Amino acid sequence: MPASDSRTSILDTESETAGSDRLRADSTSLRVAYVLFLGMGLATLLPWNLFISASEFYKYQFGGSTHQQTFHNSFSVVYMVTNFASNIYAMLTVTRSNPNKRIAFGLAANTISYMVGVFLPFMGMLRGSVSFYIVLAQMATCAVASGMLTNSLFALAAHFPAAHAEGIFSGQAVAGIIATGAQLVAAYSVSPIDDTGNIPAPGPPDGLISRTVAYFIFAAVVNLTLTAGFLHVSRDPYYQQQSKLSYHAENTSDSSSDEAEAEQLITVVTPSMPTPSVVSDFEAFKHTFRDISSYCYVIVLDFAVTLSVFPSVTALVTSTSGAQLLTEWHFFVYNIGDFLGRRSAPSIRISRATPLLTLAILRILFIPAFFACHVTFSVWYNGIQSDQSFMALVLVLGLSNGFLSTRSAMVAPGLSAYPTIAGSIVAISISSGLALGSVLSWLVRAAGCLCIPF
């Protein structure tokens, strides 16, 4: 099938019936597997959303250290760079590993990290730099686990109907909404708020500690529930049959079938492609990147711009009207926008690279736009003095981030003769953009204060 026809099939027939080997599965097995992928998608991004949502607690917990005002940048760098390295390793070894074992490892590592987060708020003697390094270790652990989870899930999704891959993306989008929504509920339930809408500094911040503990308990319960679900579904005969295809280096795909190719959203192994390895895939990687490079640039630039200002700059915008919990609300609004942007990608059919890249470049304007808001450390003109205008900017930041990344990731694999490799390159492009953005956040912060921000 020509690449252009493949793209049309992938974009327009994502919900079609699976190939002949998948028709043997009953509807219950398919639904159960889909729910598992949806939940696992949530598990891959829940850690990052959890840590950035607890930023108000960490501002208190790191009090008295040099990290109190700059920890957002450190969080971004440690998590995104470590996650990127984990993704690279997982991609290079994915055909020689059992994805189910990696998923089990990722879930277990995240659960341990969450339990540390439950007890840390009660250890007042560790406030300051000690807590900072403990939290960095938590984040690095979660970053490695999430990298393994993500790659293993996409490897598995290649051998299930395309709807299961969509489940991963949907789960990732929901993760941010759940984390920040829970944060808001806990904040309004237990936090003592003064007349200005801020948490009072004097005295023990009992409300702040209580809601942070609630975040991590919630995350631990969700993760344990997903672990139980994974262990249950992994015993299903259909799931076992399909998952074995992802780590037995066997070329069993019938790529001559147009219907089979259409339903392989993430990974398709073609008859002309040798058993995957770093050496044998080099030429295919090179040709594939040339085919989809423009879309990769869109993805990298999209996430790099977002992470350069969110949350390292946006979380330091203070209310000009005394609004309560502006920081918490801005996290929630961003995630709503990101979710809506992802959901709109199949409907807004911009498939050419030029308009997508143009929109990605225009997003650079978000950097001066947020500095124009009421940012405490900025030496530049704060012309935007409206909380509503700030929230509108945050919403558009989320909408554009979700749409551009998702649309590019949808189109790119269909342009290559090797969708498997194209999907891998897209995944690495996402990680690259996140890692680059976390590093750029330091430079953007320095430009805002005309200083060395650490």
Short mmCIF file of C-alpha atoms in Angstrom, two decimals:
data_model
loop_
_atom_site.label_atom_id
_atom_site.label_comp_id
_atom_site.label_asym_id
_atom_site.label_seq_id
_atom_site.Cartn_x
_atom_site.Cartn_y
_atom_site.Cartn_z
CA MET A 1 0.00 0.00 0.00
CA PRO A 2 1.43 3.47 -0.85
CA ALA A 3 2.33 5.73 2.03
CA SER A 4 -0.40 8.24 1.21
CA ASP A 5 -3.06 5.52 1.18
CA SER A 6 -1.70 4.18 4.45
CA ARG A 7 -2.05 7.61 6.03
CA THR A 8 -5.67 7.88 4.95
CA SER A 9 -6.43 4.44 6.35
CA ILE A 10 -4.76 5.12 9.66
CA LEU A 11 -6.50 8.44 10.18
CA ASP A 12 -9.92 7.50 8.90
CA THR A 13 -10.37 3.87 9.96
CA GLU A 14 -8.94 3.82 13.45
CA SER A 15 -12.09 2.20 14.84
CA GLU A 16 -12.43 -0.48 12.18
CA THR A 17 -12.55 -4.17 13.00
CA ALA A 18 -9.22 -5.83 13.74
CA GLY A 19 -7.43 -8.22 11.39
CA SER A 20 -8.20 -11.89 11.09
CA ASP A 21 -6.02 -12.98 14.04
CA ARG A 22 -7.79 -10.50 16.29
CA LEU A 23 -11.31 -11.52 15.30
CA ARG A 24 -10.88 -14.64 17.40
CA ALA A 25 -11.08 -12.52 20.54
CA ASP A 26 -14.52 -12.04 22.05
CA SER A 27 -15.87 -8.56 22.71
CA THR A 28 -15.32 -8.90 26.46
CA SER A 29 -11.60 -9.57 26.04
CA LEU A 30 -11.28 -6.59 23.72
CA ARG A 31 -13.11 -4.26 26.10
CA VAL A 32 -11.12 -5.44 29.12
CA ALA A 33 -7.83 -4.97 27.26
CA TYR A 34 -8.90 -1.49 26.12
CA VAL A 35 -9.70 -0.44 29.68
CA LEU A 36 -6.30 -1.75 30.76
CA PHE A 37 -4.52 0.37 28.12
CA LEU A 38 -6.60 3.39 29.14
CA GLY A 39 -5.55 2.96 32.76
CA MET A 40 -1.92 2.33 31.87
CA GLY A 41 -1.89 5.53 29.81
CA LEU A 42 -3.00 7.36 32.93
CA ALA A 43 -0.20 5.67 34.91
CA THR A 44 2.49 7.00 32.56
CA LEU A 45 1.73 10.68 33.20
CA LEU A 46 0.22 10.62 36.68
CA PRO A 47 3.65 11.00 38.39
CA TRP A 48 4.61 14.21 36.58
CA ASN A 49 1.20 15.78 37.10
CA LEU A 50 1.25 14.74 40.75
CA PHE A 51 4.58 16.38 41.53
CA ILE A 52 3.90 19.67 39.77
CA SER A 53 0.43 19.87 41.34
CA ALA A 54 1.98 19.71 44.82
CA SER A 55 4.20 22.72 44.11
CA GLU A 56 2.73 24.83 46.92
CA PHE A 57 3.72 22.16 49.46
CA TYR A 58 7.23 21.91 48.04
CA LYS A 59 7.60 25.67 48.27
CA TYR A 60 7.00 25.26 52.00
CA GLN A 61 8.97 22.02 52.37
CA PHE A 62 12.10 23.45 50.73
CA GLY A 63 11.95 26.59 52.87
CA GLY A 64 15.31 27.89 54.04
CA SER A 65 17.19 26.36 51.11
CA THR A 66 18.36 27.84 47.84
CA HIS A 67 15.86 25.61 46.01
CA GLN A 68 12.67 27.18 47.37
CA GLN A 69 12.06 29.44 44.37
CA THR A 70 13.78 27.43 41.61
CA PHE A 71 12.64 23.86 42.26
CA HIS A 72 10.20 23.95 39.31
CA ASN A 73 13.15 24.13 36.95
CA SER A 74 15.00 21.34 38.75
CA PHE A 75 11.89 19.17 38.68
CA SER A 76 11.51 19.68 34.92
CA VAL A 77 15.15 18.94 34.13
CA VAL A 78 15.46 15.83 36.32
CA TYR A 79 12.15 14.29 35.27
CA MET A 80 12.25 15.05 31.56
CA VAL A 81 15.93 14.25 30.97
CA THR A 82 15.73 11.01 32.97
CA ASN A 83 12.50 10.05 31.19
CA PHE A 84 14.15 10.77 27.85
CA ALA A 85 17.13 8.53 28.68
CA SER A 86 14.76 5.78 29.82
CA ASN A 87 12.79 6.08 26.58
CA ILE A 88 15.96 5.81 24.50
CA TYR A 89 17.08 2.67 26.34
CA ALA A 90 13.63 1.12 26.14
CA MET A 91 13.37 1.80 22.40
CA LEU A 92 16.77 0.25 21.64
CA THR A 93 15.94 -2.90 23.60
CA VAL A 94 12.19 -3.18 23.09
CA THR A 95 12.36 -6.16 20.70
CA ARG A 96 14.56 -8.11 23.12
CA SER A 97 12.54 -7.64 26.28
CA ASN A 98 9.25 -8.77 27.79
CA PRO A 99 6.97 -5.70 27.95
CA ASN A 100 4.82 -7.25 30.67
CA LYS A 101 7.81 -7.46 33.01
CA ARG A 102 8.66 -3.83 32.30
CA ILE A 103 5.09 -2.76 32.98
CA ALA A 104 5.14 -4.61 36.30
CA PHE A 105 8.46 -2.93 37.17
CA GLY A 106 7.13 0.51 36.30
CA LEU A 107 3.99 0.12 38.38
CA ALA A 108 5.94 -1.18 41.38
CA ALA A 109 8.52 1.62 41.21
CA ASN A 110 5.82 4.29 41.02
CA THR A 111 3.95 2.81 43.99
CA ILE A 112 7.11 2.90 46.15
CA SER A 113 7.75 6.51 45.17
CA TYR A 114 4.16 7.49 46.03
CA MET A 115 4.46 5.89 49.47
CA VAL A 116 7.57 7.98 50.15
CA GLY A 117 5.45 11.02 49.22
CA VAL A 118 2.82 9.99 51.78
CA PHE A 119 5.28 10.00 54.70
CA LEU A 120 7.63 12.85 53.72
CA PRO A 121 5.26 15.70 54.74
CA PHE A 122 5.28 14.44 58.34
CA MET A 123 9.08 14.54 58.58
CA GLY A 124 9.57 18.18 59.50
CA MET A 125 13.20 17.60 60.45
CA LEU A 126 13.99 16.97 56.77
CA ARG A 127 12.77 20.36 55.55
CA GLY A 128 15.12 22.24 53.26
CA SER A 129 17.79 20.76 51.04
CA VAL A 130 17.41 17.19 52.36
CA SER A 131 13.76 17.08 51.29
CA PHE A 132 14.69 18.58 47.95
CA TYR A 133 17.08 15.75 47.12
CA ILE A 134 14.65 13.11 48.40
CA VAL A 135 11.97 14.47 46.06
CA LEU A 136 14.43 14.55 43.15
CA ALA A 137 15.16 10.87 43.79
CA GLN A 138 11.40 10.18 43.78
CA MET A 139 11.00 12.00 40.48
CA ALA A 140 13.96 10.21 38.86
CA THR A 141 12.48 6.86 39.90
CA CYS A 142 9.09 7.75 38.44
CA ALA A 143 10.73 9.08 35.27
CA VAL A 144 12.54 5.80 34.61
CA ALA A 145 9.38 3.82 35.40
CA SER A 146 7.23 5.97 33.12
CA GLY A 147 9.71 5.65 30.27
CA MET A 148 9.60 1.87 30.52
CA LEU A 149 5.81 1.90 30.82
CA THR A 150 5.30 4.11 27.79
CA ASN A 151 7.52 2.15 25.41
CA SER A 152 6.20 -1.20 26.58
CA LEU A 153 2.60 -0.07 26.16
CA PHE A 154 3.16 1.10 22.60
CA ALA A 155 4.97 -2.15 21.81
CA LEU A 156 1.96 -4.08 23.08
CA ALA A 157 -0.57 -1.80 21.38
CA ALA A 158 0.90 -2.75 18.01
CA HIS A 159 -0.63 -6.20 18.39
CA PHE A 160 -4.11 -5.08 19.46
CA PRO A 161 -6.82 -3.16 17.57
CA ALA A 162 -5.98 0.50 16.99
CA ALA A 163 -8.54 1.63 19.56
CA HIS A 164 -6.22 0.32 22.26
CA ALA A 165 -3.50 2.77 21.21
CA GLU A 166 -6.06 5.56 21.37
CA GLY A 167 -6.81 4.39 24.90
CA ILE A 168 -3.20 5.08 25.91
CA PHE A 169 -3.39 8.66 24.61
CA SER A 170 -6.73 9.28 26.29
CA GLY A 171 -5.45 7.93 29.58
CA GLN A 172 -2.46 10.26 29.47
CA ALA A 173 -4.72 13.25 28.91
CA VAL A 174 -7.01 12.27 31.76
CA ALA A 175 -4.06 11.96 34.17
CA GLY A 176 -3.51 15.69 34.34
CA ILE A 177 -7.18 16.46 34.86
CA ILE A 178 -7.49 13.94 37.71
CA ALA A 179 -4.34 15.12 39.48
CA THR A 180 -5.15 18.83 39.34
CA GLY A 181 -8.87 18.30 39.96
CA ALA A 182 -8.09 16.33 43.11
CA GLN A 183 -5.73 19.09 44.14
CA LEU A 184 -8.48 21.69 43.90
CA VAL A 185 -10.99 19.56 45.80
CA ALA A 186 -8.49 18.95 48.59
CA ALA A 187 -7.47 22.62 48.68
CA TYR A 188 -11.01 23.88 49.15
CA SER A 189 -11.80 21.13 51.64
CA VAL A 190 -8.96 21.43 54.14
CA SER A 191 -6.76 24.45 53.35
CA PRO A 192 -7.04 27.52 55.60
CA ILE A 193 -7.40 30.43 53.20
CA ASP A 194 -7.03 34.00 54.34
CA ASP A 195 -8.85 37.03 52.96
CA THR A 196 -6.31 37.49 50.17
CA GLY A 197 -6.74 33.93 48.91
CA ASN A 198 -3.34 32.76 50.11
CA ILE A 199 -2.32 30.06 52.59
CA PRO A 200 -1.10 31.82 55.74
CA ALA A 201 2.63 31.45 56.28
CA PRO A 202 2.76 31.58 60.13
CA GLY A 203 2.16 28.39 62.08
CA PRO A 204 2.06 24.76 60.97
CA PRO A 205 0.52 24.52 57.47
CA ASP A 206 -1.75 21.61 58.47
CA GLY A 207 -4.10 22.06 55.50
CA LEU A 208 -1.21 22.14 53.05
CA ILE A 209 0.30 18.97 54.49
CA SER A 210 -3.07 17.18 54.61
CA ARG A 211 -3.88 17.79 50.99
CA THR A 212 -0.39 16.79 49.84
CA VAL A 213 -0.72 13.51 51.74
CA ALA A 214 -4.14 13.09 50.10
CA TYR A 215 -2.58 13.53 46.64
CA PHE A 216 -0.05 10.77 47.19
CA ILE A 217 -2.52 8.41 48.87
CA PHE A 218 -4.84 8.88 45.91
CA ALA A 219 -2.01 8.18 43.45
CA ALA A 220 -0.90 5.09 45.39
CA VAL A 221 -4.46 3.71 45.46
CA VAL A 222 -4.88 4.32 41.71
CA ASN A 223 -1.54 2.66 40.99
CA LEU A 224 -2.31 -0.37 43.15
CA THR A 225 -5.71 -0.69 41.45
CA LEU A 226 -4.05 -0.58 38.04
CA THR A 227 -1.51 -3.18 39.19
CA ALA A 228 -4.30 -5.53 40.27
CA GLY A 229 -6.09 -4.96 36.98
CA PHE A 230 -2.93 -5.62 35.01
CA LEU A 231 -2.23 -8.88 36.85
CA HIS A 232 -5.82 -9.99 36.21
CA VAL A 233 -5.92 -9.08 32.51
CA SER A 234 -2.46 -10.56 31.87
CA ARG A 235 -3.97 -14.00 32.54
CA ASP A 236 -6.53 -13.58 29.77
CA PRO A 237 -5.70 -16.02 26.89
CA TYR A 238 -6.26 -13.37 24.22
CA TYR A 239 -4.04 -10.87 25.98
CA GLN A 240 -1.32 -13.49 26.44
CA GLN A 241 -1.47 -14.47 22.78
CA GLN A 242 -1.17 -10.90 21.52
CA SER A 243 1.42 -9.71 24.03
CA LYS A 244 3.81 -12.53 23.11
CA LEU A 245 3.98 -11.13 19.57
CA SER A 246 5.63 -7.95 20.86
CA TYR A 247 8.71 -9.62 22.28
CA HIS A 248 9.07 -12.75 20.14
CA ALA A 249 11.14 -11.40 17.26
CA GLU A 250 8.80 -12.99 14.78
CA ASN A 251 7.54 -11.38 11.63
CA THR A 252 4.00 -12.75 11.73
CA SER A 253 2.18 -9.69 10.40
CA ASP A 254 0.29 -10.01 7.14
CA SER A 255 1.14 -6.58 5.80
CA SER A 256 -0.30 -7.42 2.39
CA SER A 257 -3.72 -6.96 3.90
CA ASP A 258 -4.93 -3.38 3.61
CA GLU A 259 -7.33 -3.95 6.48
CA ALA A 260 -4.56 -5.21 8.78
CA GLU A 261 -2.33 -2.25 7.93
CA ALA A 262 -5.11 0.24 8.58
CA GLU A 263 -5.70 -0.98 12.10
CA GLN A 264 -2.02 -0.89 13.12
CA LEU A 265 -1.88 2.67 14.46
CA ILE A 266 1.49 2.45 16.19
CA THR A 267 3.55 -0.47 14.88
CA VAL A 268 3.55 -2.45 11.65
CA VAL A 269 6.37 -4.83 10.72
CA THR A 270 6.62 -5.18 6.94
CA PRO A 271 7.89 -8.31 5.16
CA SER A 272 10.91 -6.44 3.77
CA MET A 273 11.99 -5.27 7.19
CA PRO A 274 14.52 -7.54 8.96
CA THR A 275 14.26 -8.61 12.58
CA PRO A 276 14.50 -5.29 14.50
CA SER A 277 17.89 -4.38 15.95
CA VAL A 278 19.94 -1.22 16.35
CA VAL A 279 22.24 -2.12 13.44
CA SER A 280 19.72 -3.52 10.94
CA ASP A 281 17.30 -0.65 11.50
CA PHE A 282 19.83 2.14 10.97
CA GLU A 283 19.04 2.74 7.29
CA ALA A 284 15.31 2.42 7.89
CA PHE A 285 15.53 4.94 10.75
CA LYS A 286 17.41 7.37 8.51
CA HIS A 287 14.92 7.13 5.64
CA THR A 288 11.93 7.26 7.97
CA PHE A 289 13.16 10.36 9.75
CA ARG A 290 13.63 12.07 6.38
CA ASP A 291 10.00 11.26 5.55
CA ILE A 292 8.51 12.58 8.78
CA SER A 293 11.12 15.09 10.02
CA SER A 294 8.85 18.14 9.65
CA TYR A 295 6.26 16.60 11.94
CA CYS A 296 8.98 15.67 14.42
CA TYR A 297 10.11 19.29 14.48
CA VAL A 298 6.53 20.36 15.24
CA ILE A 299 6.35 17.94 18.18
CA VAL A 300 9.75 18.93 19.59
CA LEU A 301 9.06 22.67 19.29
CA ASP A 302 5.54 22.28 20.68
CA PHE A 303 6.60 20.60 23.92
CA ALA A 304 9.80 22.66 24.24
CA VAL A 305 7.87 25.95 24.24
CA THR A 306 5.30 24.60 26.70
CA LEU A 307 7.86 23.29 29.21
CA SER A 308 9.96 26.45 28.94
CA VAL A 309 7.20 28.45 30.65
CA PHE A 310 4.90 25.87 32.27
CA PRO A 311 5.11 25.62 35.20
CA SER A 312 8.46 27.35 35.90
CA VAL A 313 7.08 30.78 34.93
CA THR A 314 3.31 30.37 35.05
CA ALA A 315 3.30 28.99 38.62
CA LEU A 316 4.91 32.23 39.84
CA VAL A 317 2.16 34.47 38.49
CA THR A 318 0.31 36.02 41.43
CA SER A 319 -3.28 37.15 41.51
CA THR A 320 -4.05 40.82 40.99
CA SER A 321 -7.60 40.49 42.30
CA GLY A 322 -7.15 38.33 45.41
CA ALA A 323 -8.39 35.20 43.66
CA GLN A 324 -8.05 32.03 45.73
CA LEU A 325 -5.60 29.31 44.73
CA LEU A 326 -4.59 30.86 41.41
CA THR A 327 -1.67 28.43 41.03
CA GLU A 328 -3.88 25.37 41.54
CA TRP A 329 -6.53 26.67 39.16
CA HIS A 330 -4.01 27.42 36.43
CA PHE A 331 -2.76 23.80 36.51
CA PHE A 332 -6.33 22.56 36.14
CA VAL A 333 -7.19 24.97 33.31
CA TYR A 334 -4.05 23.99 31.40
CA ASN A 335 -4.88 20.29 31.62
CA ILE A 336 -8.46 20.87 30.49
CA GLY A 337 -7.10 22.77 27.49
CA ASP A 338 -4.56 20.04 26.72
CA PHE A 339 -7.28 17.36 26.85
CA LEU A 340 -9.61 19.34 24.56
CA GLY A 341 -6.73 19.97 22.15
CA ARG A 342 -6.00 16.25 21.92
CA ARG A 343 -9.65 15.40 21.42
CA SER A 344 -9.99 17.99 18.64
CA ALA A 345 -7.02 16.61 16.64
CA PRO A 346 -9.04 14.00 14.68
CA SER A 347 -11.67 16.61 13.77
CA ILE A 348 -9.41 19.51 12.69
CA ARG A 349 -7.81 17.84 9.68
CA ILE A 350 -4.67 19.89 9.15
CA SER A 351 -2.31 17.30 7.70
CA ARG A 352 0.35 19.32 5.86
CA ALA A 353 3.50 20.02 7.83
CA THR A 354 3.82 23.71 6.87
CA PRO A 355 0.74 25.07 8.70
CA LEU A 356 1.46 22.88 11.72
CA LEU A 357 5.06 24.07 11.89
CA THR A 358 3.93 27.69 11.46
CA LEU A 359 1.56 27.36 14.42
CA ALA A 360 4.32 25.73 16.48
CA ILE A 361 6.69 28.62 15.77
CA LEU A 362 4.02 31.19 16.65
CA ARG A 363 3.72 29.56 20.09
CA ILE A 364 7.10 31.12 20.98
CA LEU A 365 5.05 34.28 21.60
CA PHE A 366 3.74 32.63 24.77
CA ILE A 367 7.10 33.37 26.43
CA PRO A 368 6.85 37.20 26.35
CA ALA A 369 3.09 36.93 26.90
CA PHE A 370 3.49 35.20 30.26
CA PHE A 371 6.27 37.56 31.31
CA ALA A 372 3.77 40.36 30.70
CA CYS A 373 1.55 38.85 33.38
CA HIS A 374 1.94 39.54 37.12
CA VAL A 375 5.13 37.45 37.52
CA THR A 376 6.88 38.15 40.81
CA PHE A 377 10.48 37.91 39.58
CA SER A 378 10.11 39.48 36.11
CA VAL A 379 11.95 42.73 35.42
CA TRP A 380 9.97 43.25 32.24
CA TYR A 381 6.79 45.27 31.82
CA ASN A 382 3.84 43.52 33.45
CA GLY A 383 1.15 44.84 31.15
CA ILE A 384 -1.36 42.03 31.70
CA GLN A 385 -2.90 42.77 35.08
CA SER A 386 -6.02 40.62 34.70
CA ASP A 387 -6.37 37.14 36.19
CA GLN A 388 -8.88 36.30 33.48
CA SER A 389 -6.41 37.21 30.73
CA PHE A 390 -3.74 35.06 32.38
CA MET A 391 -6.12 32.10 32.59
CA ALA A 392 -7.10 32.59 28.94
CA LEU A 393 -3.43 32.42 27.97
CA VAL A 394 -3.01 29.23 30.01
CA LEU A 395 -6.05 27.67 28.32
CA VAL A 396 -4.75 28.51 24.83
CA LEU A 397 -1.31 27.17 25.81
CA GLY A 398 -2.93 23.84 26.69
CA LEU A 399 -5.21 23.73 23.64
CA SER A 400 -2.39 24.41 21.20
CA ASN A 401 -0.01 21.99 22.92
CA GLY A 402 -2.52 19.14 22.81
CA PHE A 403 -3.65 19.73 19.25
CA LEU A 404 -0.27 20.22 17.55
CA SER A 405 1.46 17.28 19.21
CA THR A 406 -1.44 14.88 18.72
CA ARG A 407 -2.16 15.88 15.13
CA SER A 408 1.50 15.55 14.14
CA ALA A 409 1.75 12.16 15.86
CA MET A 410 -1.36 10.99 14.01
CA VAL A 411 -0.15 12.02 10.55
CA ALA A 412 3.56 11.14 10.67
CA PRO A 413 3.49 7.30 10.86
CA GLY A 414 1.29 7.05 7.76
CA LEU A 415 3.91 8.86 5.65
CA SER A 416 6.55 6.17 6.11
CA ALA A 417 7.02 2.70 4.68
CA TYR A 418 8.05 1.66 8.19
CA PRO A 419 5.27 2.75 10.59
CA THR A 420 6.97 0.88 13.45
CA ILE A 421 10.08 3.03 13.21
CA ALA A 422 8.02 6.15 12.51
CA GLY A 423 6.09 5.56 15.73
CA SER A 424 9.35 5.14 17.64
CA ILE A 425 10.73 8.38 16.22
CA VAL A 426 7.52 10.20 17.13
CA ALA A 427 7.80 8.88 20.71
CA ILE A 428 11.42 10.04 20.94
CA SER A 429 10.41 13.42 19.50
CA ILE A 430 7.94 13.84 22.34
CA SER A 431 10.58 12.99 24.93
CA SER A 432 13.10 15.25 23.19
CA GLY A 433 10.71 18.18 23.27
CA LEU A 434 9.98 17.67 26.95
CA ALA A 435 13.67 17.37 27.83
CA LEU A 436 14.62 20.40 25.73
CA GLY A 437 11.83 22.47 27.25
CA SER A 438 12.91 21.61 30.78
CA VAL A 439 16.45 22.80 30.03
CA LEU A 440 15.19 25.92 28.25
CA SER A 441 13.11 26.79 31.31
CA TRP A 442 16.33 27.87 33.04
CA LEU A 443 17.27 30.17 30.16
CA VAL A 444 13.76 31.61 29.98
CA ARG A 445 13.75 32.17 33.73
CA ALA A 446 17.12 33.92 33.45
CA ALA A 447 15.77 36.14 30.68
CA GLY A 448 12.85 37.08 32.89
CA CYS A 449 14.90 38.24 35.87
CA LEU A 450 18.15 39.10 34.03
CA CYS A 451 19.95 37.00 36.61
CA ILE A 452 21.28 33.52 37.29
CA PRO A 453 18.15 31.75 38.63
CA PHE A 454 19.83 29.14 40.86
#
